[in-house]
Amino acid sequence: MRALLSAAAAAVVFVTGAFNAAAQTYPNRPVTIIVPFAAGGPSDALARIMGERMKATLGQPFVVENVTCAAGSIGVGRAVRSAPDGYTISYGHLGTHVANGAIYSLPYDMLTDLAPVVLLPSNPMVVVSKPTLPAKTLKEVLAWLKANQATATAGTAGAGSGSHIAGVYLESLTGLRLQYVPYRGTAPALNDLVGGQIDIIVDQASNSMQQIRSGRIRAYAITDSKRLAAAPEIPTAEEAGLPGFHMTLWNGLWVPKGTPKDVVARLNAAAIEAMADPAVAKRLNDLGLDMPARDQQTPQALGVWHKAEVDKWWPIIKKAGIKPE
Ligand code: MLT
């Protein structure tokens, strides 16, 4: 019996030692960031900017893998099922890590099956339309949508995605009924908007910014209380005559539950260093992204914020009766 106990104790010491050694040398191979939307979109862009700078700190490449569909819930599921060793990161936002839980019957619990790493910059939304839509102001585009309700289309990244939640919010404030066209992400939706195949998107500003600047799409209002430094010509929804249309899409990084705490701490430190890097901050700012406050950049702060957002949005989304696609 004594021999058995000391063998068991030795085994525990060995395993813990192995774990600590692994955490000490983490990362010693490439790390995958699972982005649950199509390449080229706002989530993909922010994940790649962060990954690139985190590589500089941690010395291993951060590889983005786009795992799409069902408004991101498939990609999040893939991350949840991954080994809790720090080599798979779940990228997400209000849609994928909050809204989807109130819409889809998910094979995972987004609050307890994932461990928070860091809150990332947030994105105000912008109402944009195809270049040929006969409207110059938000009031005119809302009037056009009302007059063409039977046929007018709004592109989204699926039921529960940021662009969809923003559309549902616009409906609730205006009484409009929009026909939603789901895509694997807002990158392909934006291509169709430029091409005139769909009429509007309530998109993340960072995704539409380039096309707005090039004049290939029209922008009508920002869903924030202040104008975007990157596009001061676009009025806020308040200024454009739709008071209360406030929505910023926050983003974050998570890892599978059970990932060693010191691995989470290393990832968090690398992400904070990335956001504090002036070159990274300028790129994000030029895209219209807002940096989270420094005291909001801890894993614990994301955990508290995530729970609060679930408590806030689930009743609203369930009341809206949004059905999975
Ligand atoms: C994307 O990257 O395509 C977006 O985050 C999708 C969305 O939620 O609207």
mmCIF file of C-alpha atoms and ligand atoms in Angstrom:
data_model
loop_
_atom_site.group_PDB
_atom_site.id
_atom_site.type_symbol
_atom_site.label_atom_id
_atom_site.label_comp_id
_atom_site.label_asym_id
_atom_site.label_seq_id
_atom_site.Cartn_x
_atom_site.Cartn_y
_atom_site.Cartn_z
ATOM 1 C CA MET A 1 0.000 0.000 0.000
ATOM 2 C CA ARG A 2 2.845 2.462 0.952
ATOM 3 C CA ALA A 3 4.651 1.561 -2.327
ATOM 4 C CA LEU A 4 1.378 2.234 -4.242
ATOM 5 C CA LEU A 5 0.879 5.623 -2.535
ATOM 6 C CA SER A 6 4.444 6.781 -3.180
ATOM 7 C CA ALA A 7 4.151 5.578 -6.811
ATOM 8 C CA ALA A 8 0.906 7.594 -7.151
ATOM 9 C CA ALA A 9 2.530 10.649 -5.521
ATOM 10 C CA ALA A 10 5.511 10.308 -7.870
ATOM 11 C CA ALA A 11 3.122 10.126 -10.831
ATOM 12 C CA VAL A 12 1.316 13.304 -9.722
ATOM 13 C CA VAL A 13 4.619 15.121 -9.284
ATOM 14 C CA PHE A 14 5.679 13.901 -12.727
ATOM 15 C CA VAL A 15 2.451 15.015 -14.471
ATOM 16 C CA THR A 16 2.373 18.390 -12.737
ATOM 17 C CA GLY A 17 6.052 18.789 -13.537
ATOM 18 C CA ALA A 18 5.350 17.961 -17.172
ATOM 19 C CA PHE A 19 2.466 20.464 -17.229
ATOM 20 C CA ASN A 20 4.619 23.234 -15.682
ATOM 21 C CA ALA A 21 7.448 22.427 -18.059
ATOM 22 C CA ALA A 22 4.997 22.625 -20.994
ATOM 23 C CA ALA A 23 3.647 25.936 -19.699
ATOM 24 C CA GLN A 24 7.207 27.213 -19.185
ATOM 25 C CA THR A 25 8.122 26.483 -22.795
ATOM 26 C CA TYR A 26 4.726 27.600 -24.194
ATOM 27 C CA PRO A 27 4.463 28.117 -27.055
ATOM 28 C CA ASN A 28 6.916 25.784 -28.745
ATOM 29 C CA ARG A 29 4.913 25.380 -31.974
ATOM 30 C CA PRO A 30 2.435 27.433 -34.037
ATOM 31 C CA VAL A 31 -0.805 28.530 -32.330
ATOM 32 C CA THR A 32 -4.129 28.390 -34.206
ATOM 33 C CA ILE A 33 -6.753 31.147 -33.921
ATOM 34 C CA ILE A 34 -10.130 29.793 -35.052
ATOM 35 C CA VAL A 35 -12.051 32.664 -36.704
ATOM 36 C CA PRO A 36 -15.668 31.554 -37.178
ATOM 37 C CA PHE A 37 -16.267 33.756 -40.252
ATOM 38 C CA ALA A 38 -14.970 34.040 -43.810
ATOM 39 C CA ALA A 39 -11.462 35.318 -44.581
ATOM 40 C CA GLY A 40 -11.186 39.000 -45.428
ATOM 41 C CA GLY A 41 -13.936 40.083 -43.018
ATOM 42 C CA PRO A 42 -13.694 42.232 -39.860
ATOM 43 C CA SER A 43 -13.147 39.314 -37.468
ATOM 44 C CA ASP A 44 -10.501 37.796 -39.738
ATOM 45 C CA ALA A 45 -8.725 41.154 -40.082
ATOM 46 C CA LEU A 46 -8.564 41.858 -36.342
ATOM 47 C CA ALA A 47 -7.459 38.284 -35.536
ATOM 48 C CA ARG A 48 -4.647 38.518 -38.088
ATOM 49 C CA ILE A 49 -3.431 41.918 -36.815
ATOM 50 C CA MET A 50 -3.376 40.608 -33.221
ATOM 51 C CA GLY A 51 -1.812 37.262 -34.201
ATOM 52 C CA GLU A 52 0.973 38.929 -36.137
ATOM 53 C CA ARG A 53 1.996 41.074 -33.158
ATOM 54 C CA MET A 54 1.550 38.266 -30.586
ATOM 55 C CA LYS A 55 4.006 36.207 -32.631
ATOM 56 C CA ALA A 56 6.628 38.909 -32.027
ATOM 57 C CA THR A 57 6.177 38.496 -28.260
ATOM 58 C CA LEU A 58 5.786 34.721 -28.039
ATOM 59 C CA GLY A 59 8.098 33.683 -30.880
ATOM 60 C CA GLN A 60 5.701 31.298 -32.620
ATOM 61 C CA PRO A 61 3.369 31.961 -35.592
ATOM 62 C CA PHE A 62 -0.343 32.555 -34.864
ATOM 63 C CA VAL A 63 -2.181 30.911 -37.725
ATOM 64 C CA VAL A 64 -5.779 31.934 -38.531
ATOM 65 C CA GLU A 65 -8.131 29.099 -39.472
ATOM 66 C CA ASN A 66 -11.530 30.202 -40.820
ATOM 67 C CA VAL A 67 -14.215 27.716 -39.719
ATOM 68 C CA THR A 68 -17.526 29.171 -40.891
ATOM 69 C CA CYS A 69 -21.337 28.740 -40.867
ATOM 70 C CA ALA A 70 -24.244 28.980 -38.462
ATOM 71 C CA ALA A 71 -23.260 32.563 -37.542
ATOM 72 C CA GLY A 72 -19.953 31.334 -36.158
ATOM 73 C CA SER A 73 -21.275 28.636 -33.833
ATOM 74 C CA ILE A 74 -19.518 25.871 -35.819
ATOM 75 C CA GLY A 75 -16.110 27.527 -35.433
ATOM 76 C CA VAL A 76 -16.621 28.129 -31.713
ATOM 77 C CA GLY A 77 -17.640 24.469 -31.289
ATOM 78 C CA ARG A 78 -14.394 23.395 -32.975
ATOM 79 C CA ALA A 79 -12.388 25.484 -30.487
ATOM 80 C CA VAL A 80 -14.353 24.166 -27.488
ATOM 81 C CA ARG A 81 -13.523 20.560 -28.504
ATOM 82 C CA SER A 82 -9.793 21.345 -28.928
ATOM 83 C CA ALA A 83 -7.087 20.245 -26.462
ATOM 84 C CA PRO A 84 -6.780 22.693 -23.488
ATOM 85 C CA ASP A 85 -3.082 23.278 -24.173
ATOM 86 C CA GLY A 86 -3.042 26.877 -25.454
ATOM 87 C CA TYR A 87 -2.478 25.911 -29.088
ATOM 88 C CA THR A 88 -6.091 26.593 -30.124
ATOM 89 C CA ILE A 89 -7.698 29.994 -29.508
ATOM 90 C CA SER A 90 -11.345 30.864 -30.085
ATOM 91 C CA TYR A 91 -11.865 34.317 -31.656
ATOM 92 C CA GLY A 92 -15.333 35.735 -31.188
ATOM 93 C CA HIS A 93 -17.685 38.573 -30.432
ATOM 94 C CA LEU A 94 -21.124 39.579 -29.140
ATOM 95 C CA GLY A 95 -22.706 37.421 -31.848
ATOM 96 C CA THR A 96 -20.683 34.215 -31.586
ATOM 97 C CA HIS A 97 -20.156 34.177 -27.813
ATOM 98 C CA VAL A 98 -23.470 35.693 -26.643
ATOM 99 C CA ALA A 99 -26.290 35.877 -29.221
ATOM 100 C CA ASN A 100 -25.835 32.373 -30.631
ATOM 101 C CA GLY A 101 -26.494 30.880 -27.195
ATOM 102 C CA ALA A 102 -30.011 32.353 -27.289
ATOM 103 C CA ILE A 103 -30.705 31.200 -30.867
ATOM 104 C CA TYR A 104 -29.034 27.827 -31.513
ATOM 105 C CA SER A 105 -29.191 24.720 -29.302
ATOM 106 C CA LEU A 106 -25.421 24.537 -28.978
ATOM 107 C CA PRO A 107 -23.481 21.399 -27.971
ATOM 108 C CA TYR A 108 -21.421 23.576 -25.615
ATOM 109 C CA ASP A 109 -21.842 26.213 -22.896
ATOM 110 C CA MET A 110 -20.215 29.420 -24.088
ATOM 111 C CA LEU A 111 -19.709 30.667 -20.522
ATOM 112 C CA THR A 112 -18.253 27.531 -18.900
ATOM 113 C CA ASP A 113 -16.645 25.522 -21.743
ATOM 114 C CA LEU A 114 -14.319 28.377 -22.662
ATOM 115 C CA ALA A 115 -11.853 30.313 -20.515
ATOM 116 C CA PRO A 116 -11.526 34.067 -21.179
ATOM 117 C CA VAL A 117 -8.135 35.383 -22.361
ATOM 118 C CA VAL A 118 -8.613 39.049 -23.349
ATOM 119 C CA LEU A 119 -11.194 41.622 -24.460
ATOM 120 C CA LEU A 120 -10.188 43.029 -27.853
ATOM 121 C CA PRO A 121 -11.012 46.338 -29.578
ATOM 122 C CA SER A 122 -14.669 46.987 -30.377
ATOM 123 C CA ASN A 123 -16.285 48.059 -33.581
ATOM 124 C CA PRO A 124 -19.094 50.541 -33.998
ATOM 125 C CA MET A 125 -21.596 49.470 -36.664
ATOM 126 C CA VAL A 126 -22.359 51.496 -39.796
ATOM 127 C CA VAL A 127 -25.449 51.476 -41.996
ATOM 128 C CA VAL A 128 -24.194 51.092 -45.576
ATOM 129 C CA SER A 129 -25.915 50.564 -48.913
ATOM 130 C CA LYS A 130 -25.173 49.568 -52.481
ATOM 131 C CA PRO A 131 -23.886 52.530 -54.547
ATOM 132 C CA THR A 132 -27.090 52.874 -56.599
ATOM 133 C CA LEU A 133 -29.599 53.065 -53.738
ATOM 134 C CA PRO A 134 -31.596 56.319 -54.233
ATOM 135 C CA ALA A 135 -30.899 57.855 -50.826
ATOM 136 C CA LYS A 136 -28.389 60.360 -49.387
ATOM 137 C CA THR A 137 -29.380 60.407 -45.705
ATOM 138 C CA LEU A 138 -30.356 57.833 -43.083
ATOM 139 C CA LYS A 139 -33.941 59.149 -43.098
ATOM 140 C CA GLU A 140 -34.083 58.678 -46.916
ATOM 141 C CA VAL A 141 -32.660 55.141 -46.762
ATOM 142 C CA LEU A 142 -35.149 54.169 -44.026
ATOM 143 C CA ALA A 143 -37.997 55.628 -46.121
ATOM 144 C CA TRP A 144 -36.752 53.679 -49.170
ATOM 145 C CA LEU A 145 -36.560 50.462 -47.134
ATOM 146 C CA LYS A 146 -40.098 51.038 -45.846
ATOM 147 C CA ALA A 147 -41.394 51.629 -49.388
ATOM 148 C CA ASN A 148 -39.609 48.491 -50.687
ATOM 149 C CA GLN A 149 -40.060 46.186 -47.693
ATOM 150 C CA ALA A 150 -41.221 43.237 -49.775
ATOM 151 C CA THR A 151 -38.026 43.165 -51.835
ATOM 152 C CA ALA A 152 -35.318 45.104 -49.968
ATOM 153 C CA THR A 153 -32.477 42.857 -48.779
ATOM 154 C CA ALA A 154 -29.985 43.141 -45.909
ATOM 155 C CA GLY A 155 -26.785 41.097 -45.954
ATOM 156 C CA THR A 156 -25.677 39.349 -42.741
ATOM 157 C CA ALA A 157 -23.179 36.736 -41.561
ATOM 158 C CA GLY A 158 -26.024 34.489 -40.404
ATOM 159 C CA ALA A 159 -28.782 34.553 -37.747
ATOM 160 C CA GLY A 160 -27.122 35.767 -34.546
ATOM 161 C CA SER A 161 -24.099 37.377 -36.178
ATOM 162 C CA GLY A 162 -23.155 40.962 -35.392
ATOM 163 C CA SER A 163 -24.575 42.251 -38.674
ATOM 164 C CA HIS A 164 -27.822 40.358 -38.037
ATOM 165 C CA ILE A 165 -28.238 41.490 -34.407
ATOM 166 C CA ALA A 166 -27.652 45.068 -35.583
ATOM 167 C CA GLY A 167 -30.315 44.593 -38.278
ATOM 168 C CA VAL A 168 -32.818 43.232 -35.762
ATOM 169 C CA TYR A 169 -32.037 46.202 -33.508
ATOM 170 C CA LEU A 170 -32.667 48.609 -36.430
ATOM 171 C CA GLU A 171 -35.992 46.851 -37.091
ATOM 172 C CA SER A 172 -36.998 47.183 -33.422
ATOM 173 C CA LEU A 173 -36.306 50.960 -33.507
ATOM 174 C CA THR A 174 -37.962 51.681 -36.884
ATOM 175 C CA GLY A 175 -40.721 49.096 -37.286
ATOM 176 C CA LEU A 176 -39.079 48.017 -40.563
ATOM 177 C CA ARG A 177 -39.132 44.356 -41.704
ATOM 178 C CA LEU A 178 -35.901 43.423 -43.475
ATOM 179 C CA GLN A 179 -35.298 40.422 -45.751
ATOM 180 C CA TYR A 180 -32.013 38.954 -44.518
ATOM 181 C CA VAL A 181 -29.530 37.291 -46.875
ATOM 182 C CA PRO A 182 -27.038 35.148 -44.855
ATOM 183 C CA TYR A 183 -23.384 34.786 -45.909
ATOM 184 C CA ARG A 184 -20.395 33.001 -44.324
ATOM 185 C CA GLY A 185 -19.178 36.393 -43.189
ATOM 186 C CA THR A 186 -19.552 40.076 -43.998
ATOM 187 C CA ALA A 187 -16.604 39.959 -46.427
ATOM 188 C CA PRO A 188 -18.638 38.069 -49.079
ATOM 189 C CA ALA A 189 -21.741 40.125 -48.147
ATOM 190 C CA LEU A 190 -19.804 43.341 -48.781
ATOM 191 C CA ASN A 191 -18.696 42.079 -52.202
ATOM 192 C CA ASP A 192 -22.346 41.596 -53.149
ATOM 193 C CA LEU A 193 -23.249 45.031 -51.760
ATOM 194 C CA VAL A 194 -20.583 46.672 -53.965
ATOM 195 C CA GLY A 195 -22.015 44.646 -56.861
ATOM 196 C CA GLY A 196 -25.575 45.753 -56.096
ATOM 197 C CA GLN A 197 -26.864 42.189 -55.435
ATOM 198 C CA ILE A 198 -28.083 43.220 -51.983
ATOM 199 C CA ASP A 199 -29.314 46.620 -50.752
ATOM 200 C CA ILE A 200 -27.875 47.266 -47.284
ATOM 201 C CA ILE A 201 -25.692 45.877 -44.493
ATOM 202 C CA VAL A 202 -25.464 47.088 -40.911
ATOM 203 C CA ASP A 203 -21.796 46.281 -40.921
ATOM 204 C CA GLN A 204 -18.793 46.609 -38.644
ATOM 205 C CA ALA A 205 -17.135 49.934 -39.498
ATOM 206 C CA SER A 206 -13.725 48.256 -39.903
ATOM 207 C CA ASN A 207 -15.123 46.019 -42.650
ATOM 208 C CA SER A 208 -16.774 48.765 -44.701
ATOM 209 C CA MET A 209 -14.225 51.537 -44.159
ATOM 210 C CA GLN A 210 -12.189 50.957 -47.333
ATOM 211 C CA GLN A 211 -15.250 50.658 -49.595
ATOM 212 C CA ILE A 212 -16.789 53.763 -48.003
ATOM 213 C CA ARG A 213 -13.580 55.729 -48.622
ATOM 214 C CA SER A 214 -13.429 54.537 -52.247
ATOM 215 C CA GLY A 215 -17.058 55.572 -52.817
ATOM 216 C CA ARG A 216 -18.054 52.059 -53.894
ATOM 217 C CA ILE A 217 -20.719 51.937 -51.148
ATOM 218 C CA ARG A 218 -22.695 54.629 -49.292
ATOM 219 C CA ALA A 219 -22.568 55.189 -45.520
ATOM 220 C CA TYR A 220 -25.447 56.793 -43.612
ATOM 221 C CA ALA A 221 -24.800 56.555 -39.879
ATOM 222 C CA ILE A 222 -22.526 55.193 -37.162
ATOM 223 C CA THR A 223 -24.159 53.378 -34.209
ATOM 224 C CA ASP A 224 -21.958 55.134 -31.651
ATOM 225 C CA SER A 225 -22.392 58.261 -29.523
ATOM 226 C CA LYS A 226 -19.365 59.872 -31.199
ATOM 227 C CA ARG A 227 -18.262 60.133 -34.807
ATOM 228 C CA LEU A 228 -15.414 57.926 -36.026
ATOM 229 C CA ALA A 229 -12.012 59.633 -36.078
ATOM 230 C CA ALA A 230 -11.318 57.518 -39.166
ATOM 231 C CA ALA A 231 -14.454 58.836 -40.978
ATOM 232 C CA PRO A 232 -15.652 62.084 -39.348
ATOM 233 C CA GLU A 233 -17.956 62.817 -42.305
ATOM 234 C CA ILE A 234 -20.358 60.026 -41.285
ATOM 235 C CA PRO A 235 -22.971 61.260 -38.770
ATOM 236 C CA THR A 236 -23.920 59.348 -35.655
ATOM 237 C CA ALA A 237 -27.356 57.702 -35.752
ATOM 238 C CA GLU A 238 -28.446 60.322 -33.212
ATOM 239 C CA GLU A 239 -27.351 63.162 -35.535
ATOM 240 C CA ALA A 240 -28.943 61.391 -38.506
ATOM 241 C CA GLY A 241 -32.317 61.298 -36.775
ATOM 242 C CA LEU A 242 -32.443 57.833 -35.190
ATOM 243 C CA PRO A 243 -31.859 58.402 -31.479
ATOM 244 C CA GLY A 244 -30.986 55.347 -29.384
ATOM 245 C CA PHE A 245 -29.415 53.328 -32.224
ATOM 246 C CA HIS A 246 -26.264 52.560 -30.230
ATOM 247 C CA MET A 247 -24.364 49.339 -30.745
ATOM 248 C CA THR A 248 -20.643 48.519 -30.650
ATOM 249 C CA LEU A 249 -19.549 44.998 -31.420
ATOM 250 C CA TRP A 250 -16.999 43.898 -28.844
ATOM 251 C CA ASN A 251 -14.528 41.116 -29.621
ATOM 252 C CA GLY A 252 -12.482 38.708 -27.525
ATOM 253 C CA LEU A 253 -10.182 35.703 -27.332
ATOM 254 C CA TRP A 254 -10.931 32.524 -25.366
ATOM 255 C CA VAL A 255 -9.290 29.121 -24.932
ATOM 256 C CA PRO A 256 -10.833 25.713 -24.090
ATOM 257 C CA LYS A 257 -11.589 25.361 -20.366
ATOM 258 C CA GLY A 258 -8.806 23.594 -18.472
ATOM 259 C CA THR A 259 -6.037 25.434 -20.336
ATOM 260 C CA PRO A 260 -3.256 26.051 -17.753
ATOM 261 C CA LYS A 261 -3.549 29.448 -16.052
ATOM 262 C CA ASP A 262 0.033 30.435 -16.852
ATOM 263 C CA VAL A 263 -0.586 29.707 -20.538
ATOM 264 C CA VAL A 264 -3.643 31.994 -20.379
ATOM 265 C CA ALA A 265 -1.486 34.610 -18.626
ATOM 266 C CA ARG A 266 1.146 34.433 -21.399
ATOM 267 C CA LEU A 267 -1.470 34.825 -24.115
ATOM 268 C CA ASN A 268 -3.094 37.693 -22.244
ATOM 269 C CA ALA A 269 0.235 39.484 -21.760
ATOM 270 C CA ALA A 270 1.077 39.112 -25.457
ATOM 271 C CA ALA A 271 -2.340 40.473 -26.490
ATOM 272 C CA ILE A 272 -1.991 43.453 -24.123
ATOM 273 C CA GLU A 273 1.469 44.157 -25.517
ATOM 274 C CA ALA A 274 0.010 44.035 -29.033
ATOM 275 C CA MET A 275 -2.762 46.528 -28.198
ATOM 276 C CA ALA A 276 -0.199 48.824 -26.516
ATOM 277 C CA ASP A 277 2.007 48.811 -29.628
ATOM 278 C CA PRO A 278 1.635 52.273 -31.288
ATOM 279 C CA ALA A 279 1.857 50.798 -34.815
ATOM 280 C CA VAL A 280 -0.895 48.276 -34.061
ATOM 281 C CA ALA A 281 -2.997 50.920 -32.304
ATOM 282 C CA LYS A 282 -2.749 53.195 -35.361
ATOM 283 C CA ARG A 283 -3.802 50.392 -37.747
ATOM 284 C CA LEU A 284 -6.793 49.562 -35.557
ATOM 285 C CA ASN A 285 -7.734 53.185 -35.127
ATOM 286 C CA ASP A 286 -7.589 53.774 -38.896
ATOM 287 C CA LEU A 287 -10.081 50.927 -39.238
ATOM 288 C CA GLY A 288 -12.418 52.652 -36.763
ATOM 289 C CA LEU A 289 -11.806 50.207 -33.913
ATOM 290 C CA ASP A 290 -11.936 51.379 -30.282
ATOM 291 C CA MET A 291 -9.341 50.028 -27.821
ATOM 292 C CA PRO A 292 -10.689 48.585 -24.545
ATOM 293 C CA ALA A 293 -9.666 50.402 -21.357
ATOM 294 C CA ARG A 294 -6.468 48.997 -19.813
ATOM 295 C CA ASP A 295 -8.302 47.697 -16.698
ATOM 296 C CA GLN A 296 -10.685 45.826 -18.996
ATOM 297 C CA GLN A 297 -7.874 43.829 -20.610
ATOM 298 C CA THR A 298 -7.526 41.100 -17.956
ATOM 299 C CA PRO A 299 -8.966 37.571 -18.408
ATOM 300 C CA GLN A 300 -11.154 38.152 -15.352
ATOM 301 C CA ALA A 301 -12.562 41.390 -16.833
ATOM 302 C CA LEU A 302 -13.604 39.540 -20.002
ATOM 303 C CA GLY A 303 -15.219 36.830 -17.883
ATOM 304 C CA VAL A 304 -17.294 39.388 -15.953
ATOM 305 C CA TRP A 305 -18.222 41.339 -19.137
ATOM 306 C CA HIS A 306 -19.151 38.149 -21.030
ATOM 307 C CA LYS A 307 -21.553 37.023 -18.269
ATOM 308 C CA ALA A 308 -23.100 40.503 -18.050
ATOM 309 C CA GLU A 309 -23.681 40.582 -21.825
ATOM 310 C CA VAL A 310 -25.310 37.132 -21.772
ATOM 311 C CA ASP A 311 -27.642 38.303 -18.995
ATOM 312 C CA LYS A 312 -28.459 41.505 -20.963
ATOM 313 C CA TRP A 313 -28.892 40.183 -24.506
ATOM 314 C CA TRP A 314 -30.488 36.745 -24.105
ATOM 315 C CA PRO A 315 -33.889 38.089 -22.967
ATOM 316 C CA ILE A 316 -33.852 40.654 -25.833
ATOM 317 C CA ILE A 317 -32.872 38.061 -28.458
ATOM 318 C CA LYS A 318 -35.301 35.419 -27.171
ATOM 319 C CA LYS A 319 -38.121 38.044 -27.197
ATOM 320 C CA ALA A 320 -37.221 38.918 -30.800
ATOM 321 C CA GLY A 321 -37.875 35.236 -31.621
ATOM 322 C CA ILE A 322 -34.830 34.921 -33.908
ATOM 323 C CA LYS A 323 -34.769 31.488 -35.565
ATOM 324 C CA PRO A 324 -31.555 29.654 -36.515
ATOM 325 C CA GLU A 325 -30.893 29.567 -40.285
HETATM 326 C C1 MLT B 1 -17.318 38.715 -39.933
HETATM 327 O O1 MLT B 1 -16.131 38.692 -39.622
HETATM 328 O O2 MLT B 1 -17.727 38.344 -41.016
HETATM 329 C C2 MLT B 1 -18.283 39.318 -38.949
HETATM 330 O O3 MLT B 1 -17.787 39.346 -37.688
HETATM 331 C C3 MLT B 1 -19.608 38.756 -39.102
HETATM 332 C C4 MLT B 1 -20.671 39.382 -38.270
HETATM 333 O O4 MLT B 1 -20.805 39.018 -37.127
HETATM 334 O O5 MLT B 1 -21.399 40.231 -38.785
#
